Coordinates of C-alpha atoms in Angstrom, one line a residue:
M18 CA -9.3 18.9 -11.5
K19 CA -12.2 17.0 -12.9
K20 CA -14.7 15.9 -10.2
F21 CA -14.3 12.2 -10.9
L22 CA -10.6 12.4 -10.0
V23 CA -10.8 12.4 -6.2
G24 CA -8.2 12.1 -3.5
I25 CA -4.5 11.8 -3.4
I26 CA -2.3 8.8 -4.0
A27 CA 0.9 10.8 -2.9
I28 CA 2.5 14.2 -2.7
L29 CA 3.4 15.7 -6.1
L30 CA 6.7 14.4 -7.3
C31 CA 9.5 16.9 -7.3
A32 CA 12.2 17.2 -9.8
V33 CA 15.1 14.8 -9.4
S34 CA 18.6 14.7 -10.7
V35 CA 20.9 12.0 -11.6
Y36 CA 23.9 11.9 -9.2
A37 CA 27.3 11.0 -10.5
L38 CA 29.4 8.3 -8.8
T39 CA 32.2 9.6 -6.7
N40 CA 35.0 7.6 -5.0
N41 CA 34.9 7.5 -1.3
F42 CA 35.0 4.3 0.6
S43 CA 34.0 0.7 -0.2
I44 CA 30.8 -0.9 1.1
D45 CA 30.9 -4.0 3.4
S46 CA 29.0 -6.1 0.9
S47 CA 28.5 -8.8 3.5
K48 CA 25.9 -6.5 5.1
L49 CA 24.0 -5.9 1.9
S50 CA 20.8 -8.0 1.9
F51 CA 20.5 -9.7 -1.4
S52 CA 17.2 -11.0 -0.2
A53 CA 14.9 -9.0 2.0
S54 CA 13.0 -12.2 2.8
G55 CA 16.2 -13.9 3.8
K56 CA 17.0 -11.2 6.3
K57 CA 13.6 -11.5 7.8
E58 CA 13.9 -15.2 8.2
L59 CA 17.2 -14.7 10.2
V60 CA 15.4 -12.2 12.4
L61 CA 12.5 -14.6 13.0
D62 CA 14.9 -17.4 13.9
N63 CA 16.0 -15.5 17.0
F64 CA 12.5 -15.4 18.5
N65 CA 11.3 -18.2 20.8
D66 CA 10.0 -21.0 18.7
D67 CA 7.0 -21.3 20.9
Y68 CA 5.9 -17.9 19.8
T69 CA 6.0 -18.6 16.1
L70 CA 2.9 -17.3 14.4
T71 CA 1.7 -19.8 11.8
H72 CA -1.5 -18.4 10.5
S73 CA -1.2 -17.0 7.0
I74 CA -3.5 -15.3 4.6
S75 CA -4.5 -18.0 2.2
N76 CA -4.4 -17.1 -1.4
N77 CA -6.5 -19.4 -3.5
N78 CA -6.7 -16.9 -6.3
A79 CA -3.1 -16.8 -7.5
E80 CA -4.0 -17.7 -11.1
L81 CA -7.0 -15.3 -11.1
E82 CA -4.7 -12.5 -9.8
K83 CA -2.3 -13.1 -12.7
E84 CA -5.3 -13.0 -15.2
I85 CA -6.6 -9.8 -13.6
T86 CA -3.2 -8.2 -13.5
E87 CA -2.9 -8.6 -17.3
L88 CA -6.5 -7.5 -17.8
T89 CA -5.8 -4.4 -15.7
K90 CA -2.8 -3.5 -17.9
K91 CA -4.9 -4.1 -21.0
T92 CA -7.7 -2.0 -19.8
T93 CA -5.4 0.8 -18.8
Y94 CA -3.9 0.8 -22.3
L95 CA -7.3 0.9 -23.9
L96 CA -8.4 3.7 -21.5
L97 CA -5.3 5.9 -21.7
G98 CA -3.3 4.8 -24.7
D99 CA 0.3 3.5 -24.7
F100 CA 3.2 4.7 -22.5
N101 CA 4.1 8.3 -23.2
N102 CA 1.8 8.3 -26.2
D103 CA 1.2 11.9 -27.0
N104 CA 1.1 11.5 -30.8
E105 CA -1.7 9.0 -31.2
G106 CA -3.4 9.1 -34.6
S107 CA -7.2 9.3 -35.1
E108 CA -7.4 5.7 -36.4
E109 CA -5.5 4.3 -33.4
Y110 CA -7.6 6.3 -31.1
Y111 CA -10.8 5.1 -32.7
K112 CA -9.8 1.4 -32.5
R113 CA -8.7 1.8 -28.9
H114 CA -12.0 3.4 -28.0
Q115 CA -14.0 0.6 -29.7
D116 CA -11.9 -2.1 -28.1
Y117 CA -12.4 -0.4 -24.7
L118 CA -16.2 -0.2 -25.1
A119 CA -16.3 -3.9 -26.0
M120 CA -15.0 -4.6 -22.5
G121 CA -18.1 -3.1 -20.9
A122 CA -20.1 -5.5 -18.8
Y123 CA -23.4 -4.1 -20.3
N124 CA -22.5 -5.7 -23.6
S125 CA -22.8 -9.2 -22.1
F126 CA -25.9 -9.0 -20.0
P127 CA -29.2 -10.3 -21.5
R128 CA -31.7 -7.5 -22.1
D129 CA -35.3 -7.5 -20.9
E130 CA -37.5 -4.6 -22.0
N131 CA -40.1 -5.4 -19.3
T132 CA -37.8 -4.5 -16.4
S133 CA -37.0 -1.0 -15.1
S134 CA -33.3 -1.5 -15.7
G135 CA -33.8 -2.9 -19.2
Y136 CA -31.8 -6.0 -18.3
D137 CA -32.7 -9.5 -17.2
E138 CA -33.0 -8.9 -13.4
T139 CA -33.1 -12.7 -12.7
I140 CA -29.3 -12.7 -13.3
E141 CA -27.0 -12.1 -10.4
N142 CA -25.4 -8.7 -10.3
Y143 CA -27.6 -7.4 -13.1
S144 CA -27.4 -3.9 -11.5
Y145 CA -23.8 -3.7 -12.7
A146 CA -25.0 -3.7 -16.3
S147 CA -26.9 -0.5 -15.8
I148 CA -24.0 1.1 -14.0
S149 CA -21.5 0.1 -16.6
E150 CA -23.6 1.3 -19.4
L151 CA -23.5 4.8 -17.9
A152 CA -20.0 4.9 -16.4
V153 CA -17.8 3.0 -18.8
P154 CA -18.4 5.1 -22.0
Q155 CA -18.5 8.4 -20.1
L156 CA -15.3 7.9 -18.1
F157 CA -13.4 7.0 -21.2
L158 CA -14.1 10.5 -22.5
K159 CA -13.3 12.2 -19.2
F160 CA -10.0 10.4 -18.8
N161 CA -9.0 11.2 -22.4
E162 CA -9.9 14.9 -22.0
L163 CA -7.1 15.1 -19.4
N164 CA -4.4 13.8 -21.9
I165 CA -2.8 11.6 -19.2
Q166 CA 0.8 10.6 -20.0
Y167 CA 2.3 7.8 -18.0
S168 CA 5.6 5.9 -18.2
Y169 CA 5.0 2.6 -16.4
Y170 CA 2.7 0.6 -14.2
G171 CA 3.1 0.9 -10.4
D172 CA 1.6 -1.5 -7.8
I173 CA -1.5 -3.5 -8.7
R174 CA -3.7 -4.6 -5.8
I175 CA -6.4 -7.2 -6.4
T176 CA -9.2 -8.3 -4.1
V177 CA -11.9 -10.9 -4.9
S178 CA -15.5 -10.8 -3.7
N179 CA -17.4 -13.7 -5.2
N180 CA -17.8 -12.9 -9.0
L181 CA -16.6 -9.3 -8.5
V182 CA -12.9 -8.4 -8.6
I183 CA -11.5 -5.0 -7.6
S184 CA -8.2 -4.1 -9.1
T185 CA -6.4 -0.9 -7.9
L186 CA -3.5 0.3 -10.1
S187 CA -1.1 3.1 -9.2
L188 CA 0.5 5.1 -12.0
P189 CA 3.4 7.1 -10.6
N190 CA 4.6 10.4 -12.0
V191 CA 2.0 11.0 -14.6
K192 CA 1.5 14.2 -16.5
M193 CA -2.1 15.4 -17.1
K194 CA -4.1 18.5 -17.8
E195 CA -5.7 20.5 -15.0
E196 CA -8.1 23.4 -15.3
N197 CA -6.4 26.7 -14.7
S198 CA -7.5 28.2 -11.4
T199 CA -8.0 31.7 -12.8
D200 CA -9.1 31.0 -16.3
S201 CA -11.6 28.1 -16.9
M202 CA -10.8 28.2 -20.7
K203 CA -7.2 27.3 -20.1
Y204 CA -5.4 24.2 -18.8
D205 CA -2.2 23.7 -16.9
V206 CA -0.1 20.5 -17.1
V207 CA 0.6 19.0 -13.7
E208 CA 2.8 16.2 -12.6
T209 CA 1.2 13.9 -10.0
N210 CA 0.4 10.3 -9.1
L211 CA -2.8 8.6 -10.3
V212 CA -4.7 5.6 -8.9
I213 CA -7.3 3.9 -11.0
T214 CA -9.7 1.4 -9.5
Y215 CA -11.4 -1.1 -11.8
Y216 CA -14.4 -3.2 -11.0
F217 CA -14.4 -6.4 -13.1
I218 CA -17.4 -8.7 -13.0
K219 CA -17.5 -12.3 -14.2
I220 CA -20.0 -13.1 -16.9
G221 CA -19.8 -16.6 -18.1
D222 CA -16.1 -17.4 -18.3
E223 CA -14.9 -13.8 -18.8
Y224 CA -14.4 -10.8 -16.7
K225 CA -15.9 -7.6 -18.0
L226 CA -15.5 -4.0 -16.9
A227 CA -18.3 -2.9 -14.7
Y228 CA -17.0 0.4 -13.2
L229 CA -13.9 2.5 -12.7
F230 CA -12.8 5.6 -11.0
G231 CA -9.6 7.6 -10.6
E232 CA -8.0 9.4 -7.7
S233 CA -5.5 12.1 -7.7
G234 CA -4.9 15.6 -6.4
E235 CA -6.7 17.8 -4.0
E236 CA -9.9 16.3 -2.5
L237 CA -8.5 13.4 -0.4
E238 CA -5.5 15.4 0.5
G239 CA -7.8 18.1 1.9
Y240 CA -9.8 15.5 3.7
F241 CA -6.6 14.2 5.5
T242 CA -5.4 17.7 6.2
E243 CA -8.7 18.6 7.9
L244 CA -8.5 15.5 10.1
E245 CA -4.9 16.3 11.1
N246 CA -5.7 19.9 11.9
T247 CA -8.7 19.0 14.1
E248 CA -7.0 16.0 16.0
T249 CA -6.7 16.9 19.7
K250 CA -6.1 15.2 23.0
T251 CA -9.1 16.6 24.7
A252 CA -12.0 15.8 22.4
M253 CA -13.1 12.9 20.3
Q254 CA -12.8 13.7 16.6
V255 CA -15.4 11.8 14.5
A256 CA -14.5 12.2 10.8
P257 CA -17.3 12.4 8.3
S258 CA -17.5 9.5 5.8
Y259 CA -15.3 10.2 2.8
D260 CA -17.6 11.0 -0.1
S261 CA -16.3 8.8 -2.8
N262 CA -17.9 7.5 -6.0
L263 CA -18.5 4.1 -4.3
R264 CA -21.9 5.2 -3.2
E265 CA -23.0 4.6 -6.8
L266 CA -22.1 0.9 -6.4
Y267 CA -22.8 0.0 -2.7
D268 CA -25.7 0.3 -0.2
Y269 CA -24.5 2.6 2.6
S270 CA -27.7 2.3 4.6
K271 CA -26.2 0.2 7.4
L272 CA -23.4 2.8 7.8
D273 CA -25.8 5.7 7.7
A274 CA -27.8 4.1 10.4
L275 CA -24.8 4.0 12.7
T276 CA -25.5 6.7 15.3
D277 CA -23.0 9.2 16.9
N278 CA -23.8 7.6 20.3
E279 CA -22.8 4.2 19.0
I280 CA -19.5 5.5 17.7
T281 CA -18.9 7.4 20.9
N282 CA -19.4 4.3 22.9
I283 CA -16.9 2.4 20.8
Y284 CA -14.4 5.2 21.2
N285 CA -14.9 5.5 25.0
T286 CA -14.5 1.8 25.4
N287 CA -11.4 1.5 23.4
Q288 CA -9.5 4.8 23.5
N289 CA -7.2 3.6 26.3
N290 CA -6.4 0.3 24.5
I291 CA -4.8 2.2 21.5
V292 CA -1.2 3.4 21.5
I293 CA 0.9 5.6 19.3
L294 CA 4.4 4.4 18.3
N295 CA 7.2 6.6 17.1
S296 CA 10.7 5.7 16.2
Y297 CA 13.6 8.2 16.4
Y298 CA 17.1 8.9 15.1
N299 CA 18.9 11.7 17.0
N300 CA 15.5 12.9 18.4
Y301 CA 14.1 13.2 14.9
S302 CA 11.0 11.1 14.1
V303 CA 11.7 8.4 11.6
A304 CA 8.4 6.5 11.5
T305 CA 5.0 6.7 13.1
A306 CA 2.4 4.0 13.6
N307 CA -0.5 2.9 15.7
G308 CA -0.9 -0.2 17.8
F309 CA -3.2 -1.6 20.5
F310 CA -3.1 -4.0 23.5
I311 CA -3.8 -7.4 22.1
N312 CA -3.1 -8.8 25.6
D313 CA -2.2 -7.2 29.0
G314 CA 1.2 -5.6 28.5
L315 CA 1.5 -6.7 24.9
V316 CA 1.2 -4.3 22.0
I317 CA 0.5 -5.4 18.4
T318 CA 1.5 -3.3 15.5
T319 CA 2.8 -3.8 11.9
W320 CA 6.0 -5.5 11.0
N321 CA 6.4 -2.8 8.4
F322 CA 6.8 -0.2 11.1
I323 CA 9.2 -2.4 13.1
E324 CA 11.5 -3.1 10.2
K325 CA 11.5 0.5 9.0
S326 CA 12.5 1.5 12.5
L327 CA 15.2 -1.2 12.7
I328 CA 16.7 0.2 9.4
E329 CA 16.5 3.9 10.1
A330 CA 16.0 4.6 13.8
Q331 CA 17.8 4.2 17.1
Y332 CA 14.8 3.5 19.4
I333 CA 11.0 3.2 19.6
A334 CA 8.8 5.1 22.0
I335 CA 5.2 4.2 22.9
K336 CA 2.5 6.4 24.5
D337 CA -1.2 6.5 24.8
N338 CA -3.7 9.3 24.0
N339 CA -3.4 10.6 27.6
G340 CA 0.3 11.2 27.2
N341 CA 1.3 8.1 29.3
S342 CA 4.6 6.6 28.2
F343 CA 5.3 2.9 28.3
E344 CA 8.8 1.4 28.8
I345 CA 9.5 -1.3 26.2
D346 CA 11.0 -4.6 27.3
G347 CA 11.5 -5.9 23.7
I348 CA 10.0 -7.5 20.6
V349 CA 8.4 -10.9 21.3
T350 CA 7.6 -12.2 17.8
A351 CA 6.6 -11.2 14.3
N352 CA 5.1 -12.4 11.0
P353 CA 6.2 -10.4 8.0
E354 CA 3.8 -12.3 5.7
T355 CA 0.8 -11.0 7.7
D356 CA 2.6 -7.8 8.6
I357 CA 2.2 -8.0 12.4
A358 CA 4.7 -7.7 15.3
V359 CA 4.2 -8.0 19.0
I360 CA 6.0 -5.8 21.5
K361 CA 6.2 -6.5 25.3
L362 CA 6.2 -3.7 27.8
K363 CA 8.1 -3.7 31.0
N364 CA 4.9 -3.8 33.0
K365 CA 1.3 -4.8 32.7
T366 CA -1.3 -2.2 31.9
N367 CA -4.6 -3.9 32.6
K368 CA -5.7 -3.1 29.1
K369 CA -6.8 -5.4 26.3
V370 CA -9.1 -5.2 23.3
V371 CA -12.0 -7.6 22.7
L372 CA -11.7 -9.5 19.4
G373 CA -14.6 -10.1 17.1
D374 CA -15.2 -12.6 14.4
S375 CA -14.1 -11.2 11.1
K376 CA -15.6 -14.1 9.2
K377 CA -19.0 -12.8 10.0
L378 CA -18.4 -9.5 8.2
K379 CA -20.3 -9.1 5.0
V380 CA -20.0 -6.7 2.2
E381 CA -21.6 -3.3 3.0
D382 CA -21.3 -3.9 6.8
P383 CA -20.2 -0.8 8.7
V384 CA -16.6 -0.7 10.2
I385 CA -14.9 1.9 12.3
T386 CA -11.2 2.7 12.9
I387 CA -9.7 4.8 15.7
S388 CA -6.2 6.0 15.1
S389 CA -3.8 8.9 15.5
K390 CA -2.7 10.6 12.4
T391 CA -0.4 13.2 14.1
G392 CA 0.6 11.6 17.4
V393 CA -1.4 14.3 19.2
G394 CA -4.9 12.8 19.6
L395 CA -7.2 10.1 18.1
T396 CA -9.5 10.3 15.2
T397 CA -12.5 8.0 14.5
Q398 CA -13.4 7.1 10.9
K399 CA -16.1 4.9 9.5
G400 CA -16.8 3.1 6.2
I401 CA -18.2 -0.1 4.8
V402 CA -16.7 -3.5 3.9
L403 CA -16.0 -4.0 0.2
S404 CA -14.5 -7.5 0.4
N405 CA -13.4 -10.0 3.0
D406 CA -11.0 -12.5 1.5
G407 CA -8.3 -12.7 4.2
Y408 CA -7.8 -9.0 3.9
I409 CA -10.7 -6.8 4.8
Q410 CA -11.1 -4.1 2.2
S411 CA -13.1 -1.0 3.3
T412 CA -14.0 2.5 2.3
I413 CA -12.0 4.1 5.1
P414 CA -9.2 6.3 3.6
L415 CA -6.0 5.9 5.6
T416 CA -2.6 7.5 5.6
P417 CA 0.7 5.6 6.3
T418 CA 0.7 6.7 9.9
D419 CA -2.6 4.9 10.4
E420 CA -1.0 1.5 10.0
G421 CA -1.3 -0.7 13.1
S422 CA -4.6 0.8 14.1
P423 CA -7.6 -1.4 15.0
L424 CA -10.6 -2.0 12.8
F425 CA -13.9 -2.4 14.7
D426 CA -17.2 -3.8 13.9
K427 CA -20.4 -2.0 14.8
N428 CA -20.3 -3.7 18.3
G429 CA -16.9 -2.3 19.1
N430 CA -15.0 -5.6 18.7
V431 CA -11.7 -5.6 16.9
V432 CA -12.1 -7.4 13.5
G433 CA -8.8 -6.4 12.0
I434 CA -5.5 -4.4 12.1
N435 CA -5.0 -1.8 9.4
T436 CA -1.9 -2.3 7.2
A437 CA 0.3 0.0 5.1
K438 CA -0.4 -2.1 2.0
Q439 CA -3.0 0.4 0.6
T440 CA -3.0 4.0 1.9
N441 CA -3.6 7.4 0.5
T442 CA -6.6 6.2 -1.5
S443 CA -10.2 6.0 -0.6
I444 CA -9.9 2.2 -0.1
S445 CA -7.8 0.6 2.7
L446 CA -6.8 -3.0 3.8
A447 CA -6.8 -4.7 7.2
I448 CA -5.6 -8.1 8.3
S449 CA -8.5 -10.1 9.7
S450 CA -9.0 -10.9 13.4
E451 CA -8.3 -14.6 12.6
I452 CA -4.6 -13.7 12.5
L453 CA -5.0 -11.6 15.7
K454 CA -6.8 -14.4 17.6
E455 CA -3.7 -16.7 17.2
V456 CA -1.6 -14.0 19.0
Q457 CA -4.1 -13.5 21.8
D458 CA -4.7 -17.2 22.3
K459 CA -1.0 -18.0 22.3
F460 CA -0.1 -15.5 25.0
N461 CA -3.1 -16.2 27.1
L462 CA -1.3 -19.4 28.0
V463 CA 2.1 -17.8 29.0
A464 CA 2.7 -16.0 32.2
F465 CA 3.5 -12.3 31.5
D466 CA 6.8 -12.3 33.4
S467 CA 8.1 -15.4 31.6
I468 CA 7.5 -14.0 28.0
E469 CA 10.9 -13.9 26.3
V470 CA 11.9 -10.9 24.2
I471 CA 14.7 -9.6 22.0
S472 CA 15.7 -6.0 22.5
F473 CA 15.3 -3.6 19.6
T474 CA 19.0 -2.7 19.9
K475 CA 20.1 -6.3 19.6
L476 CA 18.0 -6.9 16.5
K477 CA 19.3 -3.8 14.9
E478 CA 22.9 -4.5 15.7
Q479 CA 22.7 -8.1 14.4
F480 CA 20.7 -7.7 11.2
Y481 CA 20.4 -4.2 10.1
Y482 CA 22.8 -1.3 9.2
V483 CA 23.8 0.6 12.3
K484 CA 22.4 3.7 10.6
Y485 CA 21.4 4.7 7.2
N486 CA 21.3 8.4 7.9
D487 CA 25.1 9.0 7.7
E488 CA 25.1 8.5 3.9
L489 CA 28.4 9.3 2.5
I490 CA 28.3 8.7 -1.2
S491 CA 30.6 5.7 -1.9
N492 CA 31.7 3.8 -4.9
S493 CA 34.2 0.9 -5.1
I494 CA 33.5 0.0 -8.8
S495 CA 36.3 0.6 -11.3
S496 CA 35.5 2.6 -14.4
S497 CA 36.0 -0.4 -16.6
K498 CA 33.6 -2.5 -14.6
W499 CA 31.0 0.3 -14.5
K500 CA 31.2 0.8 -18.2
Q501 CA 30.4 -2.9 -18.6
Y502 CA 27.6 -3.2 -16.0
S503 CA 25.9 0.2 -16.6
K504 CA 24.7 -1.0 -20.0
I505 CA 22.4 -3.4 -18.2
G506 CA 19.0 -1.7 -18.4
D507 CA 20.8 1.6 -19.2
V508 CA 20.8 2.0 -15.5
E509 CA 22.3 5.5 -15.4
E510 CA 19.5 6.8 -17.7
T511 CA 16.5 4.8 -16.4
I512 CA 16.9 5.1 -12.7
K513 CA 16.7 8.7 -11.8
L514 CA 17.4 8.5 -8.1
E515 CA 20.3 9.4 -5.9
L516 CA 22.9 6.7 -6.1
I517 CA 24.5 6.6 -2.6
K518 CA 26.4 3.3 -2.5
A519 CA 27.9 1.2 -5.2
S520 CA 30.2 -1.8 -5.0
Y521 CA 31.7 -4.6 -7.1
E522 CA 32.7 -8.0 -5.7
D523 CA 33.1 -11.4 -7.4
G524 CA 31.1 -10.7 -10.5
A525 CA 28.3 -8.8 -8.7
V526 CA 27.5 -5.1 -8.7
S527 CA 25.4 -3.8 -5.8
L528 CA 23.7 -0.4 -6.2
R529 CA 21.8 1.4 -3.4
Y530 CA 19.6 4.3 -4.4
K531 CA 17.8 6.7 -2.1
N532 CA 14.2 7.5 -2.7
G533 CA 14.3 11.2 -2.0
I534 CA 11.1 11.9 -3.9
S535 CA 8.4 10.9 -1.5
S536 CA 7.8 8.4 1.3
Y537 CA 4.3 8.0 -0.1
I538 CA 5.8 6.2 -3.2
S539 CA 7.4 2.8 -2.9
S540 CA 10.9 2.7 -4.3
M541 CA 9.9 -0.2 -6.5
Q542 CA 7.4 1.9 -8.4
L543 CA 10.3 4.2 -9.4
S544 CA 12.2 1.4 -11.2
G545 CA 9.6 1.0 -14.0
A546 CA 11.7 2.5 -16.8
F547 CA 14.7 0.4 -15.7
K548 CA 12.5 -2.8 -15.8
D549 CA 11.0 -1.9 -19.2
K550 CA 14.5 -1.4 -20.6
L551 CA 15.6 -4.8 -19.3
V552 CA 12.7 -6.4 -21.1
E553 CA 13.6 -4.5 -24.2
Q554 CA 17.2 -5.8 -23.9
G555 CA 15.8 -9.4 -23.8
Y556 CA 15.8 -10.1 -20.1
E557 CA 13.0 -12.4 -18.8
E558 CA 11.1 -11.5 -15.7
V559 CA 11.4 -14.7 -13.5
L560 CA 10.0 -13.1 -10.3
S561 CA 7.5 -10.3 -10.0
G562 CA 6.6 -8.7 -6.7
T563 CA 6.0 -5.4 -4.9
K564 CA 9.2 -5.8 -2.8
K565 CA 11.4 -7.9 -5.0
C566 CA 11.8 -8.6 -8.8
I567 CA 14.3 -10.7 -10.7
Y568 CA 15.2 -10.5 -14.4
K569 CA 17.5 -12.9 -16.2
N570 CA 19.2 -13.6 -19.5
N571 CA 21.9 -16.0 -20.5
K572 CA 24.7 -13.7 -19.1
Y573 CA 23.3 -11.8 -16.1
Q574 CA 20.7 -12.0 -13.3
V575 CA 19.3 -8.6 -12.1
I576 CA 17.7 -8.4 -8.7
I577 CA 15.6 -5.3 -7.8
M578 CA 14.5 -4.8 -4.2
D579 CA 12.5 -2.2 -2.3
E580 CA 13.6 -1.6 1.2
F581 CA 11.5 1.3 2.4
N582 CA 13.1 4.6 1.2
Y583 CA 15.8 2.7 -0.8
L584 CA 15.9 0.9 -4.1
I585 CA 18.6 -1.8 -4.3
V586 CA 19.8 -3.2 -7.6
V587 CA 22.1 -6.2 -7.7
M588 CA 23.6 -7.4 -11.1
V589 CA 25.2 -10.8 -11.0
K590 CA 27.2 -12.3 -13.8
L591 CA 26.2 -15.9 -14.4

């Protein structure tokens, strides 16, 4: 693999088959969530109103994010060509290349022959001009040497840092050339996932391309594997900083100045404040996450972990790095928007983290995380802050099992909680300590014994399927209705996942597909061909999101939802 392609976005996709519908038993459609957010609201209504968490992550950049989303797609087209475009002519390639080069930030910076950089160094961010002049043209050639074939766009994550915008795009299930391991003169075609990170900088009223890099394959996977293999109960594991291309863009001197003794002190002070959460179905692990004591006897973790467990597991177990198990009293409160949930234990633990002020974090400040990747021990990783706009974006690569782990500043204070929103890349996201402070302050005012909870079992029985694991393939749609509705988006041809449940009731078809490809890939990413076909058939996208999308024409409304390892498609006749 070319050196510039570093890391892994997910495990290589395996071959999938299209499964035929078979008659078995009908679905209780009343239990099918037509709105994931609606179900969450019902769950939240059951918690004590006094525990409602009101802090949110303000988004003052909604219009900018729309602009950058379109710019990301345009840049990707200019960089790689069109979807599945393996017969591009020379004239088309030439025009694409020229249009791509015109997006380079170096074209828009004033020159100054008297400076070492060759650019006017009185202009803010002039250094990006020099970087873009080298990287933008070279990386076009490197990407195109790999003959990357992609079918649709996956998730696009955008963060804003002053005049710099970072856009991370996932391209699921791409085909690309890879150097043959035994003969350097030959290439193999591999199927994998690719993540491209773009750096756009504002010059005047426009955003221009300053830098980009891609991630796929072996290097980051090897990094994670090494961490997992060396994680033990008995010794602190300090991971080396991941060597990504970002050192070309950022000053790592503050991080490099952080000593092993300082990191050891942070670890020793906090190791007993961190817990490992596992949820189980028939003694098989369903989900793993981290958490920490936000208050004495109260564990904070991610809502993502809690909801996945409610859907697929029978119970949750909590232990610390010393093997001590904690009996759970129940769930106290949650906020799906900020991806946090609070669990109360049966007894106090006399443990509690110290919160820091995330507002004081600046770009290039060092941050540390302590987490368990295997459930066996704890690993310490370090990186620098890339942006701090509600989410703290850092250069600490995380896996999905790291969600819920604390993010520390150099003084050992918790400045965030790591989320599952961006994992398996060299960049990760954490919720800021402003959100955590609301939780800590709220429960400082409530006596521990009087804190009300709802048991995991009660929440599961009331709002979630009793179990998803007994998945008998079922279909209650007549052949005539299926012939009619299957034309929508050519669903049989465009969604190549296992269809496990299908029902028809009152003009609505409900389809549930199981994502058996990889838990590293969101189910929504695997609906790209279906969504493209809907647009081709004249449907208008009226809602776009990573968890829910809605398409509509004058006859039908199509709702697409991602619920963990399932893709749900609802087709409603208007």
